[in-house]
Short mmCIF file of N, CA and C in Angstrom, two decimals:
data_model
loop_
_atom_site.label_atom_id
_atom_site.label_comp_id
_atom_site.label_asym_id
_atom_site.label_seq_id
_atom_site.Cartn_x
_atom_site.Cartn_y
_atom_site.Cartn_z
N MET A 1 0.47 -1.30 -0.05
CA MET A 1 -0.19 -0.25 0.28
C MET A 1 0.86 1.26 0.19
N SER A 2 1.09 1.94 -1.19
CA SER A 2 1.16 2.75 -1.11
C SER A 2 0.88 4.32 0.42
N LYS A 3 1.58 5.04 0.36
CA LYS A 3 1.42 6.15 1.34
C LYS A 3 0.98 7.58 0.40
N LYS A 4 0.05 8.16 1.13
CA LYS A 4 -0.49 9.56 0.62
C LYS A 4 -0.45 10.24 1.44
N TYR A 5 1.02 11.66 0.97
CA TYR A 5 1.57 12.61 1.38
C TYR A 5 1.18 13.41 0.80
N VAL A 6 1.09 14.86 1.43
CA VAL A 6 1.34 16.51 0.73
C VAL A 6 2.15 17.21 1.11
N GLU A 7 2.53 18.12 0.32
CA GLU A 7 3.90 18.96 1.54
C GLU A 7 3.13 20.50 1.26
N VAL A 8 3.37 21.21 2.00
CA VAL A 8 2.42 22.10 2.76
C VAL A 8 3.88 23.54 2.74
N VAL A 9 4.03 24.23 2.01
CA VAL A 9 4.96 25.31 1.85
C VAL A 9 4.85 26.66 2.57
N VAL A 10 4.96 26.61 3.96
CA VAL A 10 5.00 28.11 4.86
C VAL A 10 5.47 29.28 4.46
N SER A 11 4.13 30.32 4.34
CA SER A 11 4.38 31.52 3.32
C SER A 11 4.36 32.66 4.56
N ARG A 12 5.20 33.59 3.89
CA ARG A 12 4.57 34.61 4.84
C ARG A 12 2.84 35.30 5.11
N SER A 13 2.39 35.08 3.96
CA SER A 13 1.05 35.49 3.69
C SER A 13 0.14 35.09 4.38
N LYS A 14 0.21 33.76 4.88
CA LYS A 14 -0.64 32.76 5.64
C LYS A 14 -0.51 33.38 7.21
N SER A 15 -1.15 33.00 8.24
CA SER A 15 -0.62 33.14 9.44
C SER A 15 -0.54 31.59 10.47
N VAL A 16 -0.11 30.97 11.02
CA VAL A 16 0.20 30.14 11.63
C VAL A 16 -1.12 29.48 11.96
N MET A 17 -2.29 30.06 12.42
CA MET A 17 -3.48 29.19 12.68
C MET A 17 -4.17 28.68 11.21
N ASP A 18 -3.61 29.72 10.19
CA ASP A 18 -4.42 29.24 8.88
C ASP A 18 -3.65 27.91 8.30
N TYR A 19 -2.36 27.99 8.20
CA TYR A 19 -1.50 26.44 8.03
C TYR A 19 -1.56 25.32 9.38
N THR A 20 -2.09 25.71 10.59
CA THR A 20 -2.15 24.92 11.25
C THR A 20 -3.69 23.87 10.60
N LEU A 21 -4.85 24.74 10.09
CA LEU A 21 -6.35 24.38 10.19
C LEU A 21 -6.16 23.45 8.37
N GLU A 22 -4.65 23.93 8.11
CA GLU A 22 -4.89 23.63 6.88
C GLU A 22 -4.58 22.15 6.72
N VAL A 23 -2.97 21.95 7.99
CA VAL A 23 -2.32 20.64 7.95
C VAL A 23 -3.61 19.29 8.50
N ILE A 24 -4.31 19.96 9.97
CA ILE A 24 -5.22 18.95 10.14
C ILE A 24 -6.31 18.71 9.68
N THR A 25 -6.94 19.69 8.81
CA THR A 25 -7.91 19.34 7.18
C THR A 25 -7.02 18.19 6.59
N LEU A 26 -5.82 18.51 5.71
CA LEU A 26 -5.36 17.21 4.95
C LEU A 26 -4.86 15.85 5.65
N LEU A 27 -4.60 15.82 6.92
CA LEU A 27 -4.94 14.60 8.11
C LEU A 27 -6.37 13.76 8.15
N ASN A 28 -6.96 15.22 8.36
CA ASN A 28 -8.67 14.29 8.51
C ASN A 28 -8.96 13.66 7.17
N GLN A 29 -8.39 14.14 5.98
CA GLN A 29 -9.28 14.13 4.17
C GLN A 29 -8.33 12.90 4.12
N GLY A 30 -7.65 11.86 5.05
CA GLY A 30 -6.70 10.97 4.60
C GLY A 30 -5.45 10.26 4.29
N MET A 31 -4.65 11.59 4.57
CA MET A 31 -3.18 11.80 4.11
C MET A 31 -2.97 10.92 5.38
N ASP A 32 -1.58 10.35 4.57
CA ASP A 32 -0.93 9.85 5.72
C ASP A 32 -0.01 10.53 6.42
N GLU A 33 0.70 11.15 5.42
CA GLU A 33 1.81 12.06 6.14
C GLU A 33 1.43 13.53 5.43
N VAL A 34 2.11 14.67 5.98
CA VAL A 34 2.34 16.07 5.70
C VAL A 34 3.47 16.12 5.57
N LYS A 35 3.96 16.89 4.94
CA LYS A 35 5.24 17.56 5.16
C LYS A 35 5.56 19.52 5.16
N ILE A 36 5.72 19.80 6.03
CA ILE A 36 5.61 21.07 6.75
C ILE A 36 7.29 21.82 6.36
N LYS A 37 6.66 22.60 4.90
CA LYS A 37 8.49 22.83 4.85
C LYS A 37 8.41 24.70 4.83
N GLY A 38 9.59 25.18 5.53
CA GLY A 38 9.84 26.72 5.13
C GLY A 38 11.03 27.04 4.73
N VAL A 39 11.13 27.68 4.18
CA VAL A 39 12.07 28.13 3.91
C VAL A 39 12.83 29.76 4.45
N GLY A 40 14.28 29.87 4.98
CA GLY A 40 14.24 31.35 4.87
C GLY A 40 13.97 31.80 6.68
N ARG A 41 12.97 32.69 6.69
CA ARG A 41 12.73 33.47 7.87
C ARG A 41 11.62 32.37 8.22
N GLU A 42 11.09 31.71 7.46
CA GLU A 42 9.57 30.88 7.01
C GLU A 42 10.11 29.31 7.88
N ILE A 43 11.84 29.38 8.53
CA ILE A 43 12.04 28.24 8.72
C ILE A 43 10.97 27.88 10.58
N SER A 44 10.96 29.45 10.80
CA SER A 44 10.98 29.74 12.33
C SER A 44 9.09 29.29 12.83
N LYS A 45 8.07 29.76 11.55
CA LYS A 45 6.90 29.55 11.66
C LYS A 45 6.81 28.17 11.48
N ALA A 46 7.11 27.32 10.36
CA ALA A 46 7.00 26.38 10.29
C ALA A 46 6.86 25.13 11.01
N VAL A 47 8.44 25.47 12.02
CA VAL A 47 8.13 24.68 13.53
C VAL A 47 7.06 25.55 14.20
N ASP A 48 6.67 26.58 14.27
CA ASP A 48 5.11 27.34 15.04
C ASP A 48 4.07 26.31 14.67
N VAL A 49 4.34 25.91 13.67
CA VAL A 49 2.69 25.59 12.85
C VAL A 49 3.15 24.13 13.03
N TYR A 50 3.89 23.10 13.03
CA TYR A 50 3.97 22.10 14.33
C TYR A 50 3.66 22.13 15.10
N ASN A 51 3.89 22.94 15.78
CA ASN A 51 3.69 23.04 17.51
C ASN A 51 2.28 22.78 17.66
N SER A 52 1.82 23.82 16.92
CA SER A 52 0.38 24.27 16.83
C SER A 52 -0.45 22.53 16.97
N VAL A 53 0.25 22.21 15.45
CA VAL A 53 -0.49 20.95 14.99
C VAL A 53 -0.74 19.88 16.33
N LYS A 54 0.66 20.01 17.14
CA LYS A 54 0.62 18.70 18.19
C LYS A 54 0.06 18.78 19.08
N ASP A 55 -0.17 20.35 19.50
CA ASP A 55 -0.21 21.20 20.55
C ASP A 55 -2.16 20.65 20.74
N ARG A 56 -2.85 20.70 19.30
CA ARG A 56 -4.42 20.51 19.05
C ARG A 56 -4.21 18.94 18.74
N LEU A 57 -3.84 17.80 18.38
CA LEU A 57 -3.64 15.98 17.85
C LEU A 57 -3.11 15.80 19.05
N GLY A 58 -2.20 16.64 19.70
CA GLY A 58 -1.35 15.42 20.68
C GLY A 58 -0.65 14.05 20.16
N ASP A 59 -1.61 13.19 20.47
CA ASP A 59 -1.10 11.64 20.59
C ASP A 59 -1.55 11.41 19.01
N GLY A 60 -2.28 11.57 18.46
CA GLY A 60 -2.72 11.49 17.53
C GLY A 60 -2.19 11.86 15.97
N VAL A 61 -0.76 12.51 16.15
CA VAL A 61 0.00 12.50 14.95
C VAL A 61 1.66 12.26 15.84
N ASP A 62 2.03 11.82 14.72
CA ASP A 62 3.62 11.79 14.90
C ASP A 62 5.02 12.42 14.51
N LEU A 63 5.99 12.90 15.00
CA LEU A 63 7.16 13.68 14.15
C LEU A 63 7.71 12.33 13.74
N VAL A 64 7.89 12.23 12.03
CA VAL A 64 8.40 10.99 11.44
C VAL A 64 9.71 11.66 11.52
N ASN A 65 10.08 12.90 10.72
CA ASN A 65 11.40 13.14 10.88
C ASN A 65 11.53 14.70 10.32
N THR A 66 12.83 15.49 10.56
CA THR A 66 12.91 16.47 10.22
C THR A 66 14.00 16.88 9.44
N GLU A 67 14.08 17.48 8.54
CA GLU A 67 15.29 17.50 7.46
C GLU A 67 15.81 19.27 7.74
N ILE A 68 17.02 19.50 7.40
CA ILE A 68 17.16 20.99 7.75
C ILE A 68 18.26 20.81 6.21
N GLY A 69 18.43 21.93 5.51
CA GLY A 69 19.61 21.65 4.63
C GLY A 69 19.21 23.28 3.41
N THR A 70 20.18 23.19 2.79
CA THR A 70 19.87 24.99 1.88
C THR A 70 19.79 24.25 0.23
N GLU A 71 18.78 24.92 -0.27
CA GLU A 71 18.32 24.83 -1.12
C GLU A 71 19.86 25.18 -2.54
N LYS A 72 19.36 23.87 -3.29
CA LYS A 72 20.48 23.75 -4.46
C LYS A 72 20.35 24.94 -5.59
N GLY A 73 21.65 26.06 -5.29
CA GLY A 73 21.59 26.58 -6.42
C GLY A 73 21.38 27.81 -5.66
N LYS A 74 20.43 28.39 -4.71
CA LYS A 74 20.51 29.41 -3.81
C LYS A 74 21.21 29.01 -2.39
N LYS A 75 21.46 30.52 -1.77
CA LYS A 75 21.98 30.03 0.12
C LYS A 75 20.73 29.92 0.76
N THR A 76 19.93 29.68 0.67
CA THR A 76 18.71 29.56 1.66
C THR A 76 18.42 28.53 2.49
N SER A 77 18.34 28.85 3.44
CA SER A 77 18.11 27.02 4.21
C SER A 77 16.67 26.93 4.16
N TYR A 78 16.78 25.95 4.83
CA TYR A 78 14.57 25.66 4.83
C TYR A 78 14.92 24.35 5.52
N ILE A 79 13.57 23.85 6.29
CA ILE A 79 13.43 22.92 7.09
C ILE A 79 11.91 22.04 6.85
N VAL A 80 12.23 20.63 6.07
CA VAL A 80 11.46 19.94 6.16
C VAL A 80 10.54 18.77 7.59
N ILE A 81 9.47 19.24 7.62
CA ILE A 81 9.01 18.93 8.75
C ILE A 81 8.00 17.45 8.39
N THR A 82 7.94 16.46 8.69
CA THR A 82 7.40 15.39 8.29
C THR A 82 6.85 14.64 9.46
N ILE A 83 5.32 15.06 9.14
CA ILE A 83 4.31 14.32 10.43
C ILE A 83 3.11 13.31 9.69
N ALA A 84 2.89 12.56 10.78
CA ALA A 84 2.12 11.16 10.30
C ALA A 84 0.74 11.19 11.34
N ARG A 85 -0.19 10.75 10.60
CA ARG A 85 -1.21 10.24 11.24
C ARG A 85 -1.19 8.91 11.84
N LYS A 86 -1.88 8.86 13.22
CA LYS A 86 -1.21 7.70 13.89
C LYS A 86 -2.65 6.95 13.66
N TYR A 87 -3.39 6.97 13.56
CA TYR A 87 -4.68 6.09 13.49
C TYR A 87 -5.64 6.58 12.45
N MET B 1 33.42 5.89 27.80
CA MET B 1 34.31 6.66 27.29
C MET B 1 32.71 7.88 27.26
N SER B 2 33.05 8.83 28.46
CA SER B 2 31.74 10.04 27.95
C SER B 2 32.27 10.57 27.22
N LYS B 3 31.00 11.69 26.23
CA LYS B 3 30.69 12.48 25.26
C LYS B 3 30.99 13.66 25.77
N LYS B 4 31.88 14.48 25.25
CA LYS B 4 32.10 16.15 25.41
C LYS B 4 31.04 16.59 24.50
N TYR B 5 30.06 17.60 25.00
CA TYR B 5 29.16 18.11 24.35
C TYR B 5 28.77 19.83 25.00
N VAL B 6 28.35 20.39 24.32
CA VAL B 6 28.12 21.69 24.52
C VAL B 6 26.97 22.55 23.67
N GLU B 7 26.09 23.34 24.25
CA GLU B 7 25.24 24.01 23.71
C GLU B 7 25.60 25.56 23.20
N VAL B 8 25.22 25.51 22.43
CA VAL B 8 25.47 27.13 21.96
C VAL B 8 23.99 27.43 21.49
N VAL B 9 23.48 28.68 22.51
CA VAL B 9 22.00 29.59 21.90
C VAL B 9 22.68 30.42 20.99
N VAL B 10 21.88 30.41 19.84
CA VAL B 10 22.19 31.62 19.20
C VAL B 10 21.00 32.73 18.99
N SER B 11 21.38 33.57 19.64
CA SER B 11 20.94 35.02 19.70
C SER B 11 20.74 35.99 18.72
N ARG B 12 20.29 36.92 18.65
CA ARG B 12 19.77 37.91 17.99
C ARG B 12 21.18 39.08 17.75
N SER B 13 21.80 39.06 18.87
CA SER B 13 22.97 39.82 18.91
C SER B 13 24.37 39.86 17.99
N LYS B 14 24.68 38.32 18.12
CA LYS B 14 25.59 37.98 17.14
C LYS B 14 25.14 36.91 15.47
N SER B 15 26.00 37.40 14.70
CA SER B 15 25.93 37.16 12.99
C SER B 15 26.24 35.48 13.04
N VAL B 16 25.00 34.99 11.77
CA VAL B 16 25.59 34.02 11.28
C VAL B 16 26.84 33.20 11.30
N MET B 17 28.14 34.48 10.92
CA MET B 17 29.91 34.01 10.92
C MET B 17 30.10 33.73 12.36
N ASP B 18 29.68 34.24 12.95
CA ASP B 18 30.04 34.30 14.54
C ASP B 18 29.82 33.09 15.39
N TYR B 19 28.90 32.30 14.92
CA TYR B 19 28.37 31.60 15.95
C TYR B 19 28.88 29.86 14.67
N THR B 20 29.13 30.68 13.36
CA THR B 20 29.94 29.46 12.69
C THR B 20 31.01 29.10 13.20
N LEU B 21 31.59 30.48 13.43
CA LEU B 21 33.94 29.99 13.82
C LEU B 21 33.24 29.27 15.16
N GLU B 22 32.48 30.03 16.25
CA GLU B 22 32.12 29.62 17.51
C GLU B 22 31.87 27.86 17.56
N VAL B 23 31.11 27.58 17.09
CA VAL B 23 30.56 26.22 16.46
C VAL B 23 31.75 24.99 16.33
N ILE B 24 32.75 25.65 15.19
CA ILE B 24 34.01 24.97 14.32
C ILE B 24 35.02 24.93 15.67
N THR B 25 35.29 26.36 16.62
CA THR B 25 36.76 26.42 16.96
C THR B 25 36.09 25.24 18.32
N LEU B 26 34.65 25.03 18.91
CA LEU B 26 34.29 23.78 19.74
C LEU B 26 34.74 22.78 19.59
N LEU B 27 34.13 22.26 18.16
CA LEU B 27 34.40 21.49 17.50
C LEU B 27 36.23 20.78 17.75
N ASN B 28 37.10 22.12 16.82
CA ASN B 28 38.52 21.69 17.18
C ASN B 28 38.74 21.52 18.51
N GLN B 29 38.01 22.50 19.51
CA GLN B 29 38.99 22.19 20.49
C GLN B 29 38.69 20.71 21.30
N GLY B 30 38.07 20.00 20.94
CA GLY B 30 37.33 18.53 21.29
C GLY B 30 36.61 17.84 21.73
N MET B 31 35.53 19.03 21.42
CA MET B 31 33.83 18.79 21.87
C MET B 31 33.72 17.67 20.74
N ASP B 32 32.64 16.41 21.33
CA ASP B 32 32.38 15.55 20.10
C ASP B 32 31.19 16.28 19.53
N GLU B 33 30.05 16.55 20.54
CA GLU B 33 28.69 17.29 19.89
C GLU B 33 28.56 19.17 20.50
N VAL B 34 28.19 18.94 19.18
CA VAL B 34 28.05 20.45 19.82
C VAL B 34 26.20 20.97 19.54
N LYS B 35 25.76 21.44 20.65
CA LYS B 35 24.31 21.11 20.16
C LYS B 35 23.64 22.66 19.96
N ILE B 36 23.39 23.23 18.62
CA ILE B 36 23.16 24.74 17.65
C ILE B 36 21.55 24.57 19.02
N LYS B 37 21.32 25.72 19.14
CA LYS B 37 20.10 25.85 19.64
C LYS B 37 19.49 27.27 19.50
N GLY B 38 18.68 27.49 18.86
CA GLY B 38 17.35 28.52 18.29
C GLY B 38 16.64 28.62 18.83
N VAL B 39 15.95 29.76 19.73
CA VAL B 39 14.33 29.81 20.08
C VAL B 39 13.18 30.74 19.02
N GLY B 40 11.98 30.53 18.67
CA GLY B 40 11.27 31.41 18.25
C GLY B 40 12.14 31.87 17.16
N ARG B 41 11.95 33.35 16.40
CA ARG B 41 12.35 33.91 15.37
C ARG B 41 14.03 33.40 15.22
N GLU B 42 14.83 32.91 16.19
CA GLU B 42 16.08 32.83 15.74
C GLU B 42 16.26 31.07 15.60
N ILE B 43 15.30 30.53 15.46
CA ILE B 43 14.96 29.05 14.69
C ILE B 43 15.90 29.43 13.16
N SER B 44 15.25 30.09 12.63
CA SER B 44 15.80 30.50 10.97
C SER B 44 17.14 30.23 11.24
N LYS B 45 18.05 30.89 12.14
CA LYS B 45 19.19 31.40 12.51
C LYS B 45 20.07 30.53 13.05
N ALA B 46 19.49 29.40 13.26
CA ALA B 46 20.11 28.53 13.81
C ALA B 46 19.96 27.71 12.64
N VAL B 47 19.01 27.56 11.83
CA VAL B 47 19.55 26.70 10.54
C VAL B 47 20.76 27.09 9.82
N ASP B 48 20.25 28.51 9.48
CA ASP B 48 21.58 28.88 8.91
C ASP B 48 23.28 28.54 9.44
N VAL B 49 23.17 28.48 10.81
CA VAL B 49 24.53 28.08 11.56
C VAL B 49 24.86 27.13 11.27
N TYR B 50 24.04 25.84 11.00
CA TYR B 50 24.80 24.73 10.96
C TYR B 50 24.76 24.58 9.35
N ASN B 51 23.87 25.10 8.44
CA ASN B 51 24.74 24.79 6.83
C ASN B 51 25.56 25.31 6.63
N SER B 52 25.83 26.71 7.50
CA SER B 52 27.10 27.19 7.21
C SER B 52 28.08 26.48 8.01
N VAL B 53 28.46 26.05 9.06
CA VAL B 53 29.03 24.93 9.39
C VAL B 53 29.17 24.19 8.66
N LYS B 54 28.26 23.31 7.99
CA LYS B 54 28.41 22.19 6.99
C LYS B 54 29.30 22.34 6.13
N ASP B 55 28.75 23.62 5.15
CA ASP B 55 29.53 24.22 4.21
C ASP B 55 31.18 24.19 4.34
N ARG B 56 31.46 24.40 5.12
CA ARG B 56 32.80 24.58 5.90
C ARG B 56 33.34 23.16 6.10
N LEU B 57 32.88 22.57 6.58
CA LEU B 57 33.92 21.48 7.74
C LEU B 57 33.27 20.17 6.63
N GLY B 58 32.39 20.32 5.79
CA GLY B 58 31.79 18.94 5.15
C GLY B 58 31.58 17.90 5.69
N ASP B 59 32.04 16.52 5.53
CA ASP B 59 31.97 15.21 5.57
C ASP B 59 32.61 15.25 6.97
N GLY B 60 33.59 16.12 7.43
CA GLY B 60 33.96 16.26 8.83
C GLY B 60 33.33 16.42 9.62
N VAL B 61 31.42 16.89 9.60
CA VAL B 61 30.98 16.83 10.95
C VAL B 61 29.54 16.23 10.23
N ASP B 62 28.88 14.87 11.30
CA ASP B 62 27.76 14.61 10.76
C ASP B 62 26.32 15.60 11.61
N LEU B 63 25.65 15.57 10.92
CA LEU B 63 24.28 15.82 11.67
C LEU B 63 23.57 15.08 12.25
N VAL B 64 23.83 15.06 13.51
CA VAL B 64 23.29 13.54 14.52
C VAL B 64 22.10 13.62 14.98
N ASN B 65 21.12 14.54 15.39
CA ASN B 65 19.81 14.83 15.29
C ASN B 65 19.38 16.78 15.20
N THR B 66 18.15 16.44 14.91
CA THR B 66 17.18 17.77 14.46
C THR B 66 16.21 17.83 15.54
N GLU B 67 15.81 18.10 16.77
CA GLU B 67 14.85 18.44 17.77
C GLU B 67 13.82 19.64 17.68
N ILE B 68 12.54 19.47 17.22
CA ILE B 68 12.04 20.86 17.47
C ILE B 68 10.70 20.40 18.43
N GLY B 69 10.39 21.75 19.03
CA GLY B 69 9.37 21.45 20.42
C GLY B 69 9.01 22.63 20.83
N THR B 70 8.26 22.79 21.96
CA THR B 70 7.84 24.50 22.39
C THR B 70 8.43 24.66 23.89
N GLU B 71 9.40 25.64 24.17
CA GLU B 71 9.59 25.52 25.48
C GLU B 71 8.31 25.48 26.85
N LYS B 72 8.73 24.96 27.97
CA LYS B 72 7.77 24.34 28.60
C LYS B 72 7.31 25.79 29.62
N GLY B 73 6.19 25.63 29.67
CA GLY B 73 5.72 26.77 30.20
C GLY B 73 5.08 28.47 29.03
N LYS B 74 6.75 28.71 28.47
CA LYS B 74 6.08 29.40 27.76
C LYS B 74 5.38 29.22 26.05
N LYS B 75 5.20 29.85 25.23
CA LYS B 75 4.52 29.31 24.50
C LYS B 75 5.47 29.02 22.73
N THR B 76 6.41 29.17 23.17
CA THR B 76 7.92 29.57 22.02
C THR B 76 8.43 28.50 21.36
N SER B 77 8.18 28.43 20.26
CA SER B 77 9.05 26.63 19.15
C SER B 77 10.79 27.28 20.05
N TYR B 78 11.48 26.18 19.51
CA TYR B 78 12.27 26.18 19.82
C TYR B 78 12.86 24.78 18.68
N ILE B 79 14.21 24.88 18.64
CA ILE B 79 14.81 23.99 17.62
C ILE B 79 16.49 23.20 18.19
N VAL B 80 16.77 22.41 18.75
CA VAL B 80 18.12 21.84 18.64
C VAL B 80 18.49 20.91 17.56
N ILE B 81 19.80 21.33 17.04
CA ILE B 81 20.71 20.71 16.19
C ILE B 81 21.84 20.68 16.72
N THR B 82 21.71 18.98 16.49
CA THR B 82 22.96 18.30 17.13
C THR B 82 24.24 17.60 15.97
N ILE B 83 25.39 18.33 16.12
CA ILE B 83 26.33 18.12 15.36
C ILE B 83 26.98 17.17 15.90
N ALA B 84 28.26 16.70 15.30
CA ALA B 84 29.03 15.78 16.04
C ALA B 84 30.62 15.86 14.90
N ARG B 85 31.43 15.62 15.47
CA ARG B 85 32.65 15.51 14.95
C ARG B 85 32.58 14.34 14.30
N LYS B 86 33.63 14.27 13.31
CA LYS B 86 33.58 12.67 12.44
C LYS B 86 34.96 12.30 13.14
N TYR B 87 35.83 12.86 12.97
CA TYR B 87 37.43 12.62 13.10
C TYR B 87 37.85 12.78 13.93
#
């Protein structure tokens, strides 16, 4: 069985709460994994979104992986936080 | 043999390059692991410091672990990036 997953890229235009609701909605719609990505200054916001989702779903969600690195070509840092639905 | 490690907390007052040099110096002084911590808006900067160190030391350094979470009591997010000297 293949896993369904989707990537949410956090930008300046929407709030932490907007992204929190988006991620929770995606998990409720049956996504197995959601990757929360933040680039540059939005890295902090991506972590805020993860904490906000974790706060709300608690044991219903697992932190699968946290990847950090530099975007190819550019010199900007990024983070990709992968979370999974538990039930 | 116990591991020697130290935590560097990234703040607004110093630059990414300052912290990069600090981390590299600590590794050269014989620290086995250095934890780079960033809180709130400084999470992005902590990732920048990691990328800058990785850029300079390449295979000489390993990413051991990336921990994200919320500071107890407060509602601020943090990241702790643990890197290890390889040789």
